[in-house]
Amino acid sequence: VKEFFNNKTSMKLKEVEVGRLQKEKEELKKIEKSKTTFFNNISHELRTPLTLLLAPLKNVLTHEKLPGDLKQELDMSMKNGTYLLQLVNEMLDLSKLNNGELSILKKKRAVVPILSGIIESFKKYAREKEQTIYLTFPSDKISIDIDQVMFEKIIINLLSNAIKYSPPQKDIQVKVKEYGQTVIISVEDAGIGISGSDIDKIFDRYYQVDANSAVGGTGLGLSIVKEFMEMHGGKVEVKSQIGKGSVFTLAFNVAQENGKREKDVASQA
Ligand code: ADP
């Protein structure tokens, strides 16, 4: 009888415990949800005024009669404002990735003109460090199925890292190659390189190589590159040598001919 009651009591206790854990889990879920909503809202709220601040600043900077010292100061504001905007955008992307809110819209796109456009927008930054960005490709007709906005973010992250982590005068190479059904895009720098112990971690969220933390950054860029590449069904790899430089390689599937994809699926079925 004693045992029976003991068992009954312990069952009851277990039920209470399970109930308590369940409640705690629900509470945590609620907190997580409101945290994400708050995070999302604040990022949005920051983005609008920042964009409105940078657009006129960009216009003012094109003014020819701007005194040298004023131009320098406005340049600095523009640079820091742009950095802040990038940070907010990265946080927003990450929050959307966490919530599964980021949908991918792939279309067949010629990749070379997109890369040329991005490189053009980077020229100013590269020039400040006396670097040149070269683009080589076998044909400007090479097409891949991409979400253009995501693709641009991938390339922008890799290029800004290549500039950031290279000493002045070290040029950067962007290469497009086609191997059968695969299109490879590489971003190669002759910069500081990454050590063997860091290389496996640089795609983790918030990871920054200690020695470089003074350069600034969030440690988010490469984790976003990796996740965006996975969403494209592609992958990103890196080879690097300390003091020699780094090569980041993106592998995409070549764009399918119109209708071929449906046929492929049908023939597999
Ligand atoms: P961050 O905002 O710090 O640049 P990333 O996620 O883009 O964040 O990169 C993670 C870390 O990897 C960087 O902090 C840097 O130490 C290292 N890294 C990234 N790209 C390069 C590169 N091209 N050359 C050397 N180190 C790099």
Coordinates of N, CA, C and O in Angstrom, one line a residue, residues 76-249:
M76 N 33.8 61.3 -44.3 CA 33.9 60.5 -43.1 C 32.5 60.1 -42.6 O 32.2 59.0 -42.3
S77 N 31.6 61.1 -42.6 CA 30.2 60.9 -42.2 C 29.5 59.9 -43.1 O 28.8 59.0 -42.7
M78 N 29.8 60.0 -44.4 CA 29.2 59.1 -45.4 C 29.7 57.7 -45.2 O 28.9 56.8 -45.2
K79 N 31.0 57.6 -44.9 CA 31.6 56.2 -44.7 C 31.0 55.6 -43.5 O 30.5 54.4 -43.6
N80 N 30.9 56.3 -42.4 CA 30.4 55.7 -41.2 C 28.9 55.5 -41.3 O 28.4 54.5 -40.7
G81 N 28.2 56.4 -41.9 CA 26.7 56.2 -42.1 C 26.4 55.0 -42.9 O 25.5 54.2 -42.7
T82 N 27.3 54.8 -44.0 CA 27.1 53.6 -44.9 C 27.4 52.3 -44.1 O 26.7 51.3 -44.2
Y83 N 28.4 52.4 -43.2 CA 28.7 51.2 -42.4 C 27.6 50.9 -41.5 O 27.2 49.7 -41.3
L84 N 27.0 51.9 -40.9 CA 25.9 51.7 -40.0 C 24.7 51.1 -40.7 O 24.0 50.2 -40.2
L85 N 24.4 51.6 -41.9 CA 23.3 51.1 -42.7 C 23.6 49.6 -43.0 O 22.6 48.8 -42.9
Q86 N 24.8 49.3 -43.3 CA 25.1 47.9 -43.7 C 24.9 47.0 -42.4 O 24.3 45.9 -42.5
L87 N 25.3 47.5 -41.3 CA 25.1 46.8 -40.0 C 23.6 46.5 -39.8 O 23.2 45.4 -39.5
V88 N 22.8 47.6 -39.9 CA 21.4 47.4 -39.7 C 20.8 46.4 -40.7 O 20.0 45.5 -40.3
N89 N 21.2 46.5 -42.0 CA 20.7 45.6 -43.0 C 21.1 44.1 -42.7 O 20.3 43.2 -42.8
E90 N 22.3 44.0 -42.2 CA 22.8 42.6 -41.8 C 22.0 42.1 -40.7 O 21.6 40.9 -40.7
M91 N 21.7 42.9 -39.7 CA 20.9 42.5 -38.5 C 19.5 42.1 -39.0 O 18.9 41.1 -38.5
L92 N 19.0 42.9 -39.9 CA 17.6 42.6 -40.4 C 17.6 41.3 -41.2 O 16.7 40.5 -41.0
D93 N 18.6 41.1 -42.0 CA 18.7 39.8 -42.8 C 18.8 38.6 -41.8 O 18.1 37.6 -42.0
L94 N 19.6 38.8 -40.8 CA 19.8 37.7 -39.9 C 18.5 37.3 -39.1 O 18.2 36.2 -39.0
S95 N 17.8 38.4 -38.7 CA 16.6 38.2 -38.0 C 15.6 37.5 -38.9 O 14.8 36.6 -38.4
K96 N 15.5 37.9 -40.2 CA 14.6 37.3 -41.1 C 15.0 35.8 -41.3 O 14.2 34.9 -41.4
L97 N 16.3 35.6 -41.4 CA 16.8 34.2 -41.6 C 16.4 33.3 -40.4 O 15.9 32.2 -40.6
N98 N 16.5 33.9 -39.2 CA 16.2 33.1 -38.0 C 14.7 32.7 -38.0 O 14.3 31.7 -37.6
N99 N 13.9 33.6 -38.5 CA 12.4 33.4 -38.5 C 11.9 32.7 -39.7 O 10.7 32.5 -39.9
G100 N 12.8 32.3 -40.6 CA 12.4 31.7 -41.9 C 11.6 32.6 -42.7 O 10.7 32.2 -43.5
E101 N 11.8 33.9 -42.5 CA 11.0 34.9 -43.3 C 11.6 35.4 -44.6 O 11.0 36.1 -45.3
L102 N 12.8 34.9 -44.8 CA 13.5 35.4 -46.0 C 13.2 34.4 -47.2 O 13.7 33.3 -47.1
S103 N 12.4 34.9 -48.1 CA 12.2 34.0 -49.2 C 13.1 34.3 -50.4 O 13.5 35.5 -50.6
I104 N 13.4 33.3 -51.2 CA 14.3 33.5 -52.3 C 13.5 33.5 -53.6 O 12.7 32.7 -53.8
L105 N 13.9 34.5 -54.5 CA 13.2 34.6 -55.7 C 14.2 34.5 -56.8 O 14.9 35.5 -57.2
K106 N 14.4 33.3 -57.4 CA 15.5 33.1 -58.3 C 15.0 33.4 -59.8 O 13.9 33.0 -60.2
K107 N 15.9 34.0 -60.5 CA 15.7 34.2 -62.0 C 17.0 34.0 -62.7 O 18.0 34.2 -62.1
K108 N 16.9 33.6 -64.0 CA 18.1 33.5 -64.8 C 18.7 34.8 -65.1 O 18.0 35.7 -65.6
R109 N 19.9 35.0 -64.7 CA 20.6 36.3 -64.9 C 22.0 36.2 -65.4 O 22.7 35.3 -65.0
A110 N 22.4 37.0 -66.3 CA 23.8 37.1 -66.8 C 24.6 37.7 -65.6 O 24.3 38.8 -65.1
V111 N 25.6 37.0 -65.2 CA 26.3 37.3 -64.0 C 27.4 38.4 -64.2 O 27.6 39.2 -63.3
V112 N 28.0 38.5 -65.4 CA 29.1 39.4 -65.6 C 28.6 40.9 -65.4 O 29.3 41.7 -64.7
P113 N 27.5 41.3 -66.1 CA 27.1 42.7 -65.9 C 26.8 43.0 -64.4 O 27.1 44.2 -64.0
I114 N 26.2 42.1 -63.7 CA 25.9 42.4 -62.3 C 27.3 42.6 -61.5 O 27.4 43.5 -60.7
L115 N 28.2 41.7 -61.8 CA 29.5 41.8 -61.1 C 30.2 43.2 -61.5 O 30.7 43.9 -60.6
S116 N 30.1 43.5 -62.8 CA 30.8 44.8 -63.2 C 30.2 46.0 -62.4 O 30.9 46.9 -62.0
G117 N 28.8 45.9 -62.3 CA 28.1 47.0 -61.6 C 28.6 47.1 -60.2 O 28.9 48.3 -59.7
I118 N 28.7 46.0 -59.5 CA 29.1 46.0 -58.1 C 30.6 46.5 -58.0 O 30.9 47.4 -57.1
I119 N 31.4 46.0 -58.9 CA 32.8 46.4 -58.8 C 33.0 48.0 -59.1 O 33.7 48.6 -58.4
E120 N 32.1 48.5 -60.0 CA 32.1 49.9 -60.3 C 31.8 50.7 -59.0 O 32.5 51.7 -58.6
S121 N 30.8 50.2 -58.2 CA 30.5 50.9 -57.0 C 31.5 50.8 -55.9 O 31.5 51.6 -54.9
F122 N 32.4 49.8 -56.0 CA 33.5 49.7 -55.1 C 34.8 50.4 -55.4 O 35.7 50.5 -54.6
K123 N 34.8 51.0 -56.6 CA 36.0 51.6 -57.1 C 36.6 52.7 -56.2 O 37.8 52.8 -56.0
K124 N 35.6 53.5 -55.7 CA 36.0 54.6 -54.8 C 36.8 54.1 -53.6 O 37.8 54.6 -53.2
Y125 N 36.2 53.1 -53.0 CA 36.8 52.5 -51.7 C 38.2 51.9 -52.1 O 39.2 52.1 -51.3
A126 N 38.2 51.2 -53.2 CA 39.5 50.6 -53.6 C 40.6 51.6 -53.9 O 41.7 51.5 -53.5
R127 N 40.1 52.7 -54.6 CA 41.1 53.7 -54.9 C 41.7 54.4 -53.7 O 42.9 54.7 -53.7
E128 N 40.9 54.5 -52.6 CA 41.4 55.1 -51.4 C 42.6 54.2 -50.8 O 43.5 54.8 -50.2
K129 N 42.6 52.9 -51.1 CA 43.7 52.1 -50.7 C 44.6 51.7 -51.9 O 45.4 50.8 -51.8
E130 N 44.5 52.5 -52.9 CA 45.3 52.3 -54.1 C 45.2 50.8 -54.6 O 46.2 50.2 -55.0
Q131 N 44.0 50.3 -54.6 CA 43.8 48.9 -55.0 C 43.0 49.0 -56.3 O 42.2 49.9 -56.5
T132 N 43.2 48.0 -57.2 CA 42.4 47.8 -58.4 C 41.7 46.5 -58.3 O 42.2 45.5 -57.8
I133 N 40.4 46.5 -58.7 CA 39.6 45.3 -58.7 C 39.5 44.8 -60.2 O 39.0 45.6 -61.0
Y134 N 40.1 43.7 -60.5 CA 40.0 43.2 -61.9 C 38.9 42.1 -62.0 O 38.7 41.4 -61.1
L135 N 38.2 42.1 -63.1 CA 37.2 41.1 -63.4 C 37.6 40.3 -64.6 O 37.8 40.9 -65.7
T136 N 37.7 39.0 -64.5 CA 37.9 38.2 -65.7 C 36.8 37.2 -65.9 O 36.3 36.7 -64.9
F137 N 36.5 36.9 -67.2 CA 35.4 36.0 -67.5 C 35.6 35.4 -68.9 O 36.1 36.2 -69.8
P138 N 35.2 34.2 -69.2 CA 35.3 33.7 -70.5 C 34.2 34.2 -71.5 O 34.4 34.2 -72.7
S139 N 33.1 34.6 -70.9 CA 32.0 35.1 -71.7 C 31.1 35.9 -70.9 O 30.9 35.6 -69.7
D140 N 30.6 37.0 -71.5 CA 29.6 37.8 -70.6 C 28.2 37.3 -70.7 O 27.3 37.9 -70.2
K141 N 28.1 36.1 -71.3 CA 26.7 35.5 -71.4 C 26.4 34.5 -70.3 O 25.3 34.0 -70.2
I142 N 27.4 34.2 -69.5 CA 27.2 33.2 -68.5 C 26.1 33.5 -67.6 O 26.1 34.6 -67.0
S143 N 25.1 32.6 -67.5 CA 23.9 32.9 -66.6 C 23.8 31.9 -65.5 O 24.0 30.7 -65.7
I144 N 23.3 32.4 -64.4 CA 22.9 31.5 -63.3 C 21.6 31.9 -62.7 O 21.1 33.1 -62.9
D145 N 20.9 31.0 -62.1 CA 19.6 31.2 -61.5 C 19.9 31.8 -60.1 O 20.3 31.1 -59.2
I146 N 19.6 33.1 -60.0 CA 19.9 33.8 -58.7 C 18.8 34.7 -58.2 O 18.0 35.2 -59.0
D147 N 18.8 34.9 -56.9 CA 18.0 36.0 -56.4 C 19.0 37.2 -56.4 O 20.0 37.2 -55.7
Q148 N 18.7 38.2 -57.3 CA 19.7 39.2 -57.5 C 20.1 40.0 -56.2 O 21.3 40.3 -56.0
V149 N 19.1 40.3 -55.4 CA 19.4 41.0 -54.2 C 20.4 40.2 -53.3 O 21.4 40.8 -52.8
M150 N 20.0 39.0 -53.1 CA 20.9 38.1 -52.3 C 22.3 38.0 -52.9 O 23.3 38.0 -52.2
F151 N 22.3 37.8 -54.2 CA 23.6 37.6 -54.9 C 24.5 38.8 -54.7 O 25.7 38.7 -54.4
E152 N 23.9 40.0 -54.9 CA 24.6 41.2 -54.7 C 25.2 41.3 -53.3 O 26.3 41.7 -53.1
K153 N 24.4 40.9 -52.3 CA 24.9 41.0 -50.9 C 26.1 40.0 -50.7 O 27.0 40.4 -50.0
I154 N 26.0 38.9 -51.3 CA 27.1 37.9 -51.2 C 28.4 38.5 -51.8 O 29.4 38.6 -51.1
I155 N 28.3 39.1 -53.0 CA 29.5 39.7 -53.6 C 30.0 40.9 -52.8 O 31.2 41.1 -52.6
I156 N 29.0 41.7 -52.4 CA 29.4 42.9 -51.6 C 30.2 42.6 -50.4 O 31.2 43.1 -50.0
N157 N 29.7 41.5 -49.7 CA 30.4 41.1 -48.5 C 31.8 40.6 -48.8 O 32.7 41.0 -48.1
L158 N 31.9 39.8 -49.8 CA 33.3 39.2 -50.1 C 34.2 40.4 -50.6 O 35.4 40.4 -50.2
L159 N 33.7 41.3 -51.4 CA 34.6 42.3 -51.9 C 35.0 43.3 -50.8 O 36.1 43.7 -50.7
S160 N 34.0 43.6 -49.9 CA 34.4 44.6 -48.8 C 35.4 43.9 -47.9 O 36.3 44.6 -47.4
N161 N 35.3 42.6 -47.7 CA 36.3 41.9 -46.8 C 37.6 42.0 -47.5 O 38.7 42.2 -46.9
A162 N 37.6 41.7 -48.9 CA 38.9 41.6 -49.6 C 39.6 43.0 -49.5 O 40.9 43.0 -49.3
I163 N 38.9 44.1 -49.6 CA 39.5 45.4 -49.4 C 39.9 45.6 -48.0 O 41.1 46.0 -47.7
K164 N 39.0 45.3 -47.1 CA 39.3 45.6 -45.6 C 40.5 44.8 -45.1 O 41.3 45.4 -44.3
Y165 N 40.6 43.6 -45.5 CA 41.7 42.7 -45.0 C 42.9 42.6 -45.9 O 43.6 41.6 -45.8
S166 N 43.1 43.7 -46.7 CA 44.3 43.7 -47.5 C 45.1 45.0 -47.3 O 44.4 46.0 -47.1
P167 N 46.4 45.0 -47.3 CA 47.1 46.2 -47.1 C 47.0 47.1 -48.4 O 46.6 46.5 -49.5
P168 N 47.3 48.4 -48.4 CA 47.2 49.2 -49.6 C 48.0 48.6 -50.7 O 49.0 47.9 -50.5
Q169 N 47.5 48.9 -51.9 CA 48.2 48.6 -53.2 C 48.1 47.1 -53.5 O 48.7 46.6 -54.5
K170 N 47.4 46.3 -52.7 CA 47.2 44.9 -53.1 C 45.9 44.7 -53.8 O 44.8 44.9 -53.3
D171 N 46.1 44.4 -55.1 CA 44.9 44.3 -56.0 C 44.0 43.1 -55.7 O 44.4 42.1 -55.0
I172 N 42.8 43.2 -56.2 CA 41.8 42.1 -56.0 C 41.3 41.6 -57.3 O 41.2 42.3 -58.3
Q173 N 41.2 40.3 -57.4 CA 40.7 39.6 -58.6 C 39.4 39.0 -58.4 O 39.2 38.2 -57.5
V174 N 38.4 39.3 -59.3 CA 37.2 38.6 -59.3 C 37.2 37.8 -60.6 O 37.3 38.3 -61.7
K175 N 37.0 36.5 -60.5 CA 37.1 35.6 -61.7 C 35.8 34.8 -61.8 O 35.3 34.3 -60.9
V176 N 35.3 34.7 -63.1 CA 34.2 33.9 -63.4 C 34.6 32.8 -64.3 O 35.3 33.0 -65.3
K177 N 34.3 31.5 -63.9 CA 34.7 30.4 -64.7 C 33.5 29.4 -64.9 O 32.7 29.4 -64.0
E178 N 33.5 28.7 -66.0 CA 32.4 27.8 -66.2 C 33.0 26.4 -66.4 O 33.9 26.2 -67.2
Y179 N 32.6 25.4 -65.5 CA 33.0 24.0 -65.7 C 31.8 23.2 -65.8 O 31.1 22.9 -64.9
G180 N 31.5 22.9 -67.1 CA 30.3 22.0 -67.3 C 29.0 22.7 -66.8 O 28.7 23.9 -67.2
Q181 N 28.4 22.1 -65.8 CA 27.1 22.6 -65.3 C 27.4 23.6 -64.1 O 26.4 24.0 -63.4
T182 N 28.6 23.8 -63.8 CA 28.9 24.7 -62.6 C 29.6 26.0 -63.0 O 30.5 26.0 -63.8
V183 N 29.1 27.1 -62.4 CA 29.7 28.4 -62.6 C 30.4 28.7 -61.2 O 29.8 28.6 -60.2
I184 N 31.7 29.0 -61.4 CA 32.5 29.3 -60.2 C 32.9 30.8 -60.2 O 33.4 31.3 -61.2
I185 N 32.6 31.5 -59.1 CA 33.0 32.9 -59.0 C 33.9 33.0 -57.9 O 33.6 32.5 -56.8
S186 N 35.1 33.5 -58.1 CA 36.1 33.6 -57.0 C 36.4 35.1 -56.8 O 36.5 35.9 -57.7
V187 N 36.7 35.4 -55.5 CA 37.1 36.7 -55.1 C 38.5 36.5 -54.4 O 38.5 35.8 -53.4
E188 N 39.5 37.0 -55.0 CA 40.9 36.7 -54.5 C 41.6 37.9 -54.1 O 41.6 38.9 -54.8
D189 N 42.2 37.9 -52.9 CA 42.9 39.0 -52.4 C 44.4 38.6 -52.1 O 44.6 37.4 -51.9
A190 N 45.2 39.6 -52.0 CA 46.6 39.3 -51.6 C 46.8 39.9 -50.2 O 47.8 40.6 -50.0
G191 N 45.8 39.7 -49.4 CA 45.8 40.4 -48.1 C 46.5 39.6 -46.9 O 47.3 38.7 -47.2
I192 N 45.9 39.8 -45.7 CA 46.6 39.3 -44.5 C 46.4 37.8 -44.3 O 47.2 37.2 -43.6
G193 N 45.4 37.2 -45.0 CA 45.2 35.8 -44.9 C 44.5 35.4 -43.6 O 44.3 36.2 -42.7
I194 N 44.1 34.1 -43.5 CA 43.4 33.5 -42.4 C 44.2 32.3 -41.9 O 44.5 31.4 -42.8
S195 N 44.4 32.1 -40.6 CA 45.1 31.0 -40.1 C 44.3 29.7 -40.2 O 43.0 29.8 -40.2
G196 N 44.9 28.6 -40.1 CA 44.2 27.3 -40.2 C 43.3 27.1 -39.0 O 42.2 26.5 -39.2
S197 N 43.6 27.7 -37.9 CA 42.7 27.5 -36.7 C 41.5 28.4 -36.8 O 40.4 28.1 -36.2
D198 N 41.5 29.4 -37.6 CA 40.4 30.3 -37.7 C 39.5 30.0 -38.9 O 38.3 30.3 -38.9
I199 N 40.1 29.4 -39.9 CA 39.4 29.2 -41.2 C 38.1 28.5 -41.1 O 37.1 28.8 -41.8
D200 N 38.0 27.5 -40.1 CA 36.7 26.7 -40.0 C 35.6 27.5 -39.3 O 34.5 27.2 -39.3
K201 N 36.0 28.6 -38.7 CA 35.1 29.3 -37.8 C 34.6 30.6 -38.5 O 33.6 31.2 -38.0
I202 N 35.2 31.1 -39.5 CA 34.9 32.4 -40.0 C 33.5 32.5 -40.6 O 32.9 33.6 -40.8
F203 N 32.9 31.3 -40.9 CA 31.5 31.4 -41.4 C 30.4 31.3 -40.3 O 29.3 31.3 -40.6
D204 N 30.9 31.2 -39.1 CA 30.0 31.2 -37.9 C 29.5 32.6 -37.6 O 30.3 33.6 -37.8
R205 N 28.3 32.7 -37.1 CA 27.8 34.0 -36.8 C 28.6 34.7 -35.7 O 29.0 34.0 -34.7
Y206 N 28.9 35.9 -35.9 CA 29.6 36.8 -34.9 C 31.1 36.5 -34.8 O 31.8 37.1 -34.0
Y207 N 31.6 35.5 -35.6 CA 33.0 35.1 -35.4 C 33.9 36.1 -36.1 O 33.8 36.5 -37.2
Q208 N 34.9 36.7 -35.3 CA 35.9 37.5 -35.9 C 37.3 37.1 -35.4 O 37.4 36.7 -34.3
V209 N 38.2 37.1 -36.3 CA 39.6 36.8 -35.9 C 40.1 37.8 -35.0 O 40.0 39.0 -35.3
D210 N 40.5 37.4 -33.8 CA 40.9 38.4 -32.7 C 41.8 39.5 -33.2 O 41.5 40.6 -33.0
A211 N 42.8 39.1 -33.9 CA 43.9 40.0 -34.3 C 43.3 41.1 -35.2 O 43.8 42.2 -35.3
N212 N 42.1 40.9 -35.9 CA 41.6 41.8 -36.8 C 40.4 42.6 -36.2 O 39.8 43.5 -36.9
S213 N 40.1 42.4 -34.9 CA 38.8 43.0 -34.4 C 38.9 44.5 -34.5 O 37.9 45.1 -34.5
A214 N 40.1 45.1 -34.5 CA 40.2 46.5 -34.5 C 39.8 47.1 -35.8 O 39.4 48.3 -35.9
V215 N 39.8 46.3 -36.9 CA 39.4 46.8 -38.2 C 37.9 47.1 -38.3 O 37.5 47.9 -39.1
G216 N 37.1 46.6 -37.3 CA 35.7 46.9 -37.3 C 34.9 45.8 -38.1 O 35.5 45.0 -38.8
G217 N 33.7 45.8 -37.9 CA 32.8 44.7 -38.5 C 32.0 44.1 -37.5 O 32.0 44.4 -36.3
T218 N 31.2 43.1 -38.0 CA 30.2 42.5 -37.1 C 30.4 41.0 -36.9 O 29.8 40.4 -36.0
G219 N 31.2 40.4 -37.8 CA 31.3 39.0 -37.8 C 30.1 38.3 -38.4 O 29.9 37.1 -38.2
L220 N 29.2 39.1 -39.0 CA 28.0 38.5 -39.6 C 28.1 38.2 -41.1 O 27.4 37.4 -41.6
G221 N 28.9 39.1 -41.8 CA 28.9 39.0 -43.2 C 29.1 37.6 -43.8 O 28.3 37.2 -44.7
L222 N 30.1 36.9 -43.4 CA 30.3 35.6 -44.0 C 29.3 34.6 -43.6 O 29.0 33.6 -44.4
S223 N 28.7 34.7 -42.4 CA 27.6 33.7 -42.1 C 26.4 34.0 -43.0 O 25.7 33.0 -43.4
I224 N 26.2 35.2 -43.4 CA 25.1 35.5 -44.3 C 25.4 35.0 -45.7 O 24.6 34.4 -46.3
V225 N 26.7 35.2 -46.1 CA 27.1 34.6 -47.4 C 26.8 33.1 -47.4 O 26.3 32.6 -48.4
K226 N 27.2 32.4 -46.4 CA 27.1 31.0 -46.4 C 25.6 30.6 -46.5 O 25.2 29.7 -47.3
E227 N 24.8 31.2 -45.6 CA 23.3 30.9 -45.6 C 22.7 31.2 -47.0 O 21.8 30.5 -47.5
F228 N 23.0 32.4 -47.5 CA 22.5 32.8 -48.8 C 22.9 31.7 -49.9 O 22.1 31.4 -50.8
M229 N 24.2 31.3 -49.9 CA 24.6 30.3 -50.9 C 23.8 29.0 -50.7 O 23.5 28.4 -51.7
E230 N 23.6 28.6 -49.5 CA 22.9 27.4 -49.3 C 21.4 27.5 -49.8 O 20.9 26.6 -50.4
M231 N 20.8 28.7 -49.6 CA 19.5 28.9 -50.1 C 19.5 28.8 -51.7 O 18.4 28.6 -52.3
H232 N 20.6 29.1 -52.3 CA 20.7 29.0 -53.7 C 21.1 27.6 -54.2 O 21.2 27.3 -55.4
G233 N 21.3 26.7 -53.2 CA 21.7 25.3 -53.6 C 23.2 25.3 -54.0 O 23.6 24.4 -54.6
G234 N 23.9 26.3 -53.7 CA 25.3 26.4 -54.0 C 26.2 26.3 -52.8 O 25.7 26.0 -51.7
K235 N 27.5 26.6 -52.9 CA 28.3 26.6 -51.7 C 29.5 27.6 -51.8 O 29.9 28.0 -52.9
V236 N 30.0 27.9 -50.6 CA 31.1 28.9 -50.6 C 32.2 28.1 -49.9 O 32.0 27.4 -48.9
E237 N 33.4 28.3 -50.4 CA 34.6 27.7 -49.8 C 35.7 28.8 -49.8 O 35.7 29.8 -50.5
V238 N 36.7 28.5 -48.9 CA 37.8 29.5 -48.8 C 39.1 28.7 -48.7 O 39.2 27.7 -48.1
K239 N 40.1 29.3 -49.4 CA 41.5 28.8 -49.2 C 42.3 30.0 -48.8 O 42.1 31.1 -49.4
S240 N 43.2 29.9 -47.9 CA 43.9 31.1 -47.4 C 45.3 30.7 -46.8 O 45.5 29.6 -46.3
Q241 N 46.2 31.7 -46.9 CA 47.5 31.5 -46.3 C 47.8 32.8 -45.6 O 47.7 33.9 -46.2
I242 N 48.2 32.7 -44.4 CA 48.6 33.9 -43.6 C 49.7 34.7 -44.4 O 50.7 34.1 -44.8
G243 N 49.5 36.0 -44.5 CA 50.4 36.8 -45.2 C 50.5 36.8 -46.7 O 51.1 37.6 -47.3
K244 N 49.7 35.8 -47.2 CA 49.7 35.7 -48.7 C 48.4 36.1 -49.3 O 48.4 36.7 -50.4
G245 N 47.3 35.8 -48.6 CA 46.0 36.2 -49.2 C 45.0 35.1 -49.1 O 45.2 34.0 -48.6
S246 N 43.8 35.4 -49.6 CA 42.6 34.5 -49.5 C 41.9 34.4 -50.8 O 41.8 35.4 -51.5
V247 N 41.3 33.2 -51.0 CA 40.5 33.0 -52.2 C 39.1 32.5 -51.7 O 39.1 31.4 -51.1
F248 N 38.1 33.3 -51.9 CA 36.7 32.8 -51.6 C 36.1 32.3 -52.9 O 36.1 33.1 -53.9
T249 N 35.6 31.1 -52.9 CA 35.0 30.6 -54.1 C 33.5 30.3 -53.9 O 33.1 29.6 -53.0

